[in-house]
């Protein structure tokens, strides 16, 4: 029974249903909440239904399932995903305390450092320089061209 649940199509459908459910919570009647986000959520839901239909069709015609095979390489990738998720969750918390830009810069640097496989001095230096350049360019584009407001620091407000 458990082996039948390890089908990639079923797992993909279940994950997409969860993502769709999470992002459907908190939507309102405000046009900015339904124009793009709601459309993206419906597309995600549609893709989840397609994967579920593919799984059910394969089961009906007794097609050999494409089971999850966790090799050492897959486990390493899974660890990378979990660490990245933890970094993003910490980022979401820290963003409200430090403000958007400092928290984003720290998150980009930490992620770059973590994902740097060969830890040579040059690669570590690039793991600092590239996020700083990305943050500066993004700051200039979003604040000077698009005039987008960003969350301010909450921990250091007088």
mmCIF file of C-alpha atoms in Angstrom:
data_model
loop_
_atom_site.group_PDB
_atom_site.id
_atom_site.type_symbol
_atom_site.label_atom_id
_atom_site.label_comp_id
_atom_site.label_asym_id
_atom_site.label_seq_id
_atom_site.Cartn_x
_atom_site.Cartn_y
_atom_site.Cartn_z
ATOM 1 C CA UNK A 1 0.000 0.000 0.000
ATOM 2 C CA UNK A 2 2.762 2.470 0.942
ATOM 3 C CA UNK A 3 4.636 1.664 -2.262
ATOM 4 C CA UNK A 4 1.553 2.627 -4.302
ATOM 5 C CA UNK A 5 1.546 6.030 -2.605
ATOM 6 C CA UNK A 6 5.153 6.665 -3.680
ATOM 7 C CA UNK A 7 4.084 7.282 -7.283
ATOM 8 C CA UNK A 8 5.598 10.530 -8.541
ATOM 9 C CA UNK A 9 2.366 11.671 -10.232
ATOM 10 C CA UNK A 10 0.340 11.170 -7.052
ATOM 11 C CA UNK A 11 2.944 12.897 -4.878
ATOM 12 C CA UNK A 12 3.140 15.803 -7.326
ATOM 13 C CA UNK A 13 -0.655 16.130 -7.340
ATOM 14 C CA UNK A 14 -0.825 16.060 -3.542
ATOM 15 C CA UNK A 15 1.911 18.677 -3.182
ATOM 16 C CA UNK A 16 0.218 20.952 -5.712
ATOM 17 C CA UNK A 17 -3.126 20.545 -3.910
ATOM 18 C CA UNK A 18 -1.397 21.605 -0.671
ATOM 19 C CA UNK A 19 0.241 24.599 -2.368
ATOM 20 C CA UNK A 20 -3.089 25.608 -3.893
ATOM 21 C CA UNK A 21 -4.870 25.270 -0.549
ATOM 22 C CA UNK A 22 -2.222 27.302 1.295
ATOM 23 C CA UNK A 23 -2.327 30.140 -1.225
ATOM 24 C CA UNK A 24 -6.115 30.206 -1.462
ATOM 25 C CA UNK A 25 -6.343 31.087 2.242
ATOM 26 C CA UNK A 26 -6.372 34.805 2.877
ATOM 27 C CA UNK A 27 -7.454 35.961 -0.572
ATOM 28 C CA UNK A 28 -9.954 38.779 -0.578
ATOM 29 C CA UNK A 29 -12.180 40.611 -3.025
ATOM 30 C CA UNK A 30 -9.475 43.219 -3.661
ATOM 31 C CA UNK A 31 -8.568 43.120 -7.407
ATOM 32 C CA UNK A 32 -4.847 42.773 -6.607
ATOM 33 C CA UNK A 33 -5.691 39.575 -4.694
ATOM 34 C CA UNK A 34 -7.553 37.946 -7.539
ATOM 35 C CA UNK A 35 -6.059 39.249 -10.768
ATOM 36 C CA UNK A 36 -2.753 37.404 -10.844
ATOM 37 C CA UNK A 37 -2.475 35.401 -7.597
ATOM 38 C CA UNK A 38 -5.875 33.793 -7.935
ATOM 39 C CA UNK A 39 -5.246 32.970 -11.587
ATOM 40 C CA UNK A 40 -1.884 31.397 -10.660
ATOM 41 C CA UNK A 41 -3.632 29.454 -7.901
ATOM 42 C CA UNK A 42 -6.228 28.130 -10.358
ATOM 43 C CA UNK A 43 -3.474 27.099 -12.766
ATOM 44 C CA UNK A 44 -1.731 25.249 -9.906
ATOM 45 C CA UNK A 45 -5.017 23.560 -8.994
ATOM 46 C CA UNK A 46 -5.583 22.594 -12.643
ATOM 47 C CA UNK A 47 -2.108 21.074 -12.893
ATOM 48 C CA UNK A 48 -2.732 19.138 -9.650
ATOM 49 C CA UNK A 49 -5.980 17.763 -11.101
ATOM 50 C CA UNK A 50 -4.148 16.783 -14.305
ATOM 51 C CA UNK A 51 -1.482 14.884 -12.340
ATOM 52 C CA UNK A 52 -4.174 13.164 -10.264
ATOM 53 C CA UNK A 53 -6.043 12.189 -13.449
ATOM 54 C CA UNK A 54 -2.805 10.863 -14.960
ATOM 55 C CA UNK A 55 -2.175 8.804 -11.819
ATOM 56 C CA UNK A 56 -5.729 7.404 -11.782
ATOM 57 C CA UNK A 57 -5.590 6.599 -15.505
ATOM 58 C CA UNK A 58 -2.255 4.789 -15.078
ATOM 59 C CA UNK A 59 -3.746 2.785 -12.189
ATOM 60 C CA UNK A 60 -6.832 1.911 -14.272
ATOM 61 C CA UNK A 61 -4.789 0.576 -17.207
ATOM 62 C CA UNK A 62 -2.353 -1.129 -14.813
ATOM 63 C CA UNK A 63 0.607 0.913 -16.036
ATOM 64 C CA UNK A 64 3.849 0.414 -14.116
ATOM 65 C CA UNK A 65 4.071 3.296 -11.638
ATOM 66 C CA UNK A 66 6.978 5.705 -11.644
ATOM 67 C CA UNK A 67 8.005 5.295 -8.012
ATOM 68 C CA UNK A 68 10.177 7.611 -5.976
ATOM 69 C CA UNK A 69 13.662 6.140 -5.764
ATOM 70 C CA UNK A 70 15.705 7.901 -3.112
ATOM 71 C CA UNK A 71 19.316 7.496 -4.134
ATOM 72 C CA UNK A 72 22.170 9.177 -2.276
ATOM 73 C CA UNK A 73 22.036 12.025 -4.796
ATOM 74 C CA UNK A 74 18.288 12.466 -4.234
ATOM 75 C CA UNK A 75 18.797 12.593 -0.461
ATOM 76 C CA UNK A 76 21.437 15.281 -0.916
ATOM 77 C CA UNK A 77 18.993 17.265 -3.048
ATOM 78 C CA UNK A 78 16.263 16.762 -0.453
ATOM 79 C CA UNK A 79 18.570 18.110 2.261
ATOM 80 C CA UNK A 80 19.313 21.135 0.048
ATOM 81 C CA UNK A 81 15.588 21.773 -0.364
ATOM 82 C CA UNK A 82 14.954 21.526 3.384
ATOM 83 C CA UNK A 83 17.873 23.827 4.236
ATOM 84 C CA UNK A 84 16.702 26.344 1.623
ATOM 85 C CA UNK A 85 13.183 26.173 3.040
ATOM 86 C CA UNK A 86 14.508 26.818 6.551
ATOM 87 C CA UNK A 87 16.541 29.783 5.270
ATOM 88 C CA UNK A 88 13.440 31.226 3.588
ATOM 89 C CA UNK A 89 11.297 30.732 6.705
ATOM 90 C CA UNK A 90 13.918 32.430 8.874
ATOM 91 C CA UNK A 91 14.127 35.182 6.238
ATOM 92 C CA UNK A 92 10.378 35.788 6.451
ATOM 93 C CA UNK A 93 10.668 36.248 10.208
ATOM 94 C CA UNK A 94 13.815 38.375 10.098
ATOM 95 C CA UNK A 95 12.476 40.550 7.275
ATOM 96 C CA UNK A 96 9.958 42.201 9.578
ATOM 97 C CA UNK A 97 12.642 42.909 12.149
ATOM 98 C CA UNK A 98 15.533 44.090 9.971
ATOM 99 C CA UNK A 99 13.570 45.371 7.007
ATOM 100 C CA UNK A 100 13.285 43.945 3.526
ATOM 101 C CA UNK A 101 16.647 44.913 2.024
ATOM 102 C CA UNK A 102 19.062 43.889 4.827
ATOM 103 C CA UNK A 103 17.186 40.613 5.380
ATOM 104 C CA UNK A 104 17.156 39.907 1.641
ATOM 105 C CA UNK A 105 20.873 40.539 1.372
ATOM 106 C CA UNK A 106 21.603 38.224 4.318
ATOM 107 C CA UNK A 107 19.323 35.524 2.881
ATOM 108 C CA UNK A 108 20.952 35.739 -0.556
ATOM 109 C CA UNK A 109 24.446 35.526 0.923
ATOM 110 C CA UNK A 110 23.581 32.573 3.185
ATOM 111 C CA UNK A 111 21.894 30.716 0.339
ATOM 112 C CA UNK A 112 24.826 31.399 -1.990
ATOM 113 C CA UNK A 113 27.306 30.210 0.611
ATOM 114 C CA UNK A 114 25.295 27.072 1.334
ATOM 115 C CA UNK A 115 24.874 26.183 -2.331
ATOM 116 C CA UNK A 116 28.567 26.746 -3.145
ATOM 117 C CA UNK A 117 29.858 23.214 -3.649
ATOM 118 C CA UNK A 118 33.554 23.888 -4.091
ATOM 119 C CA UNK A 119 34.539 26.141 -1.207
ATOM 120 C CA UNK A 120 37.534 27.806 -2.755
ATOM 121 C CA UNK A 121 38.459 31.356 -1.773
ATOM 122 C CA UNK A 122 37.273 32.627 -5.168
ATOM 123 C CA UNK A 123 33.885 30.875 -4.924
ATOM 124 C CA UNK A 124 33.293 32.138 -1.386
ATOM 125 C CA UNK A 125 34.218 35.646 -2.494
ATOM 126 C CA UNK A 126 31.734 35.368 -5.368
ATOM 127 C CA UNK A 127 29.096 34.064 -2.953
ATOM 128 C CA UNK A 128 29.358 37.452 -1.207
ATOM 129 C CA UNK A 129 29.862 39.736 -4.211
ATOM 130 C CA UNK A 130 27.077 38.427 -6.470
ATOM 131 C CA UNK A 131 24.271 38.767 -3.852
ATOM 132 C CA UNK A 132 25.471 42.273 -2.980
ATOM 133 C CA UNK A 133 25.359 43.270 -6.651
ATOM 134 C CA UNK A 134 21.939 41.659 -7.100
ATOM 135 C CA UNK A 135 20.599 43.472 -4.026
ATOM 136 C CA UNK A 136 21.947 46.836 -5.206
ATOM 137 C CA UNK A 137 20.518 46.445 -8.710
ATOM 138 C CA UNK A 138 17.162 45.213 -7.358
ATOM 139 C CA UNK A 139 17.054 48.093 -4.867
ATOM 140 C CA UNK A 140 17.682 50.660 -7.587
ATOM 141 C CA UNK A 141 15.157 49.142 -9.976
ATOM 142 C CA UNK A 142 12.362 48.656 -7.467
ATOM 143 C CA UNK A 143 12.793 51.905 -5.528
ATOM 144 C CA UNK A 144 13.928 54.318 -8.265
ATOM 145 C CA UNK A 145 12.124 52.961 -11.330
ATOM 146 C CA UNK A 146 8.997 51.222 -10.027
ATOM 147 C CA UNK A 147 8.648 53.099 -6.690
ATOM 148 C CA UNK A 148 7.694 49.930 -4.814
ATOM 149 C CA UNK A 149 7.304 50.346 -1.037
ATOM 150 C CA UNK A 150 9.029 47.709 1.079
ATOM 151 C CA UNK A 151 8.651 46.709 4.742
ATOM 152 C CA UNK A 152 10.722 48.818 7.098
ATOM 153 C CA UNK A 153 12.716 47.505 10.058
ATOM 154 C CA UNK A 154 10.516 46.783 13.061
ATOM 155 C CA UNK A 155 13.109 45.833 15.650
ATOM 156 C CA UNK A 156 14.949 49.135 15.648
ATOM 157 C CA UNK A 157 12.047 51.571 15.487
ATOM 158 C CA UNK A 158 12.315 54.208 18.261
#
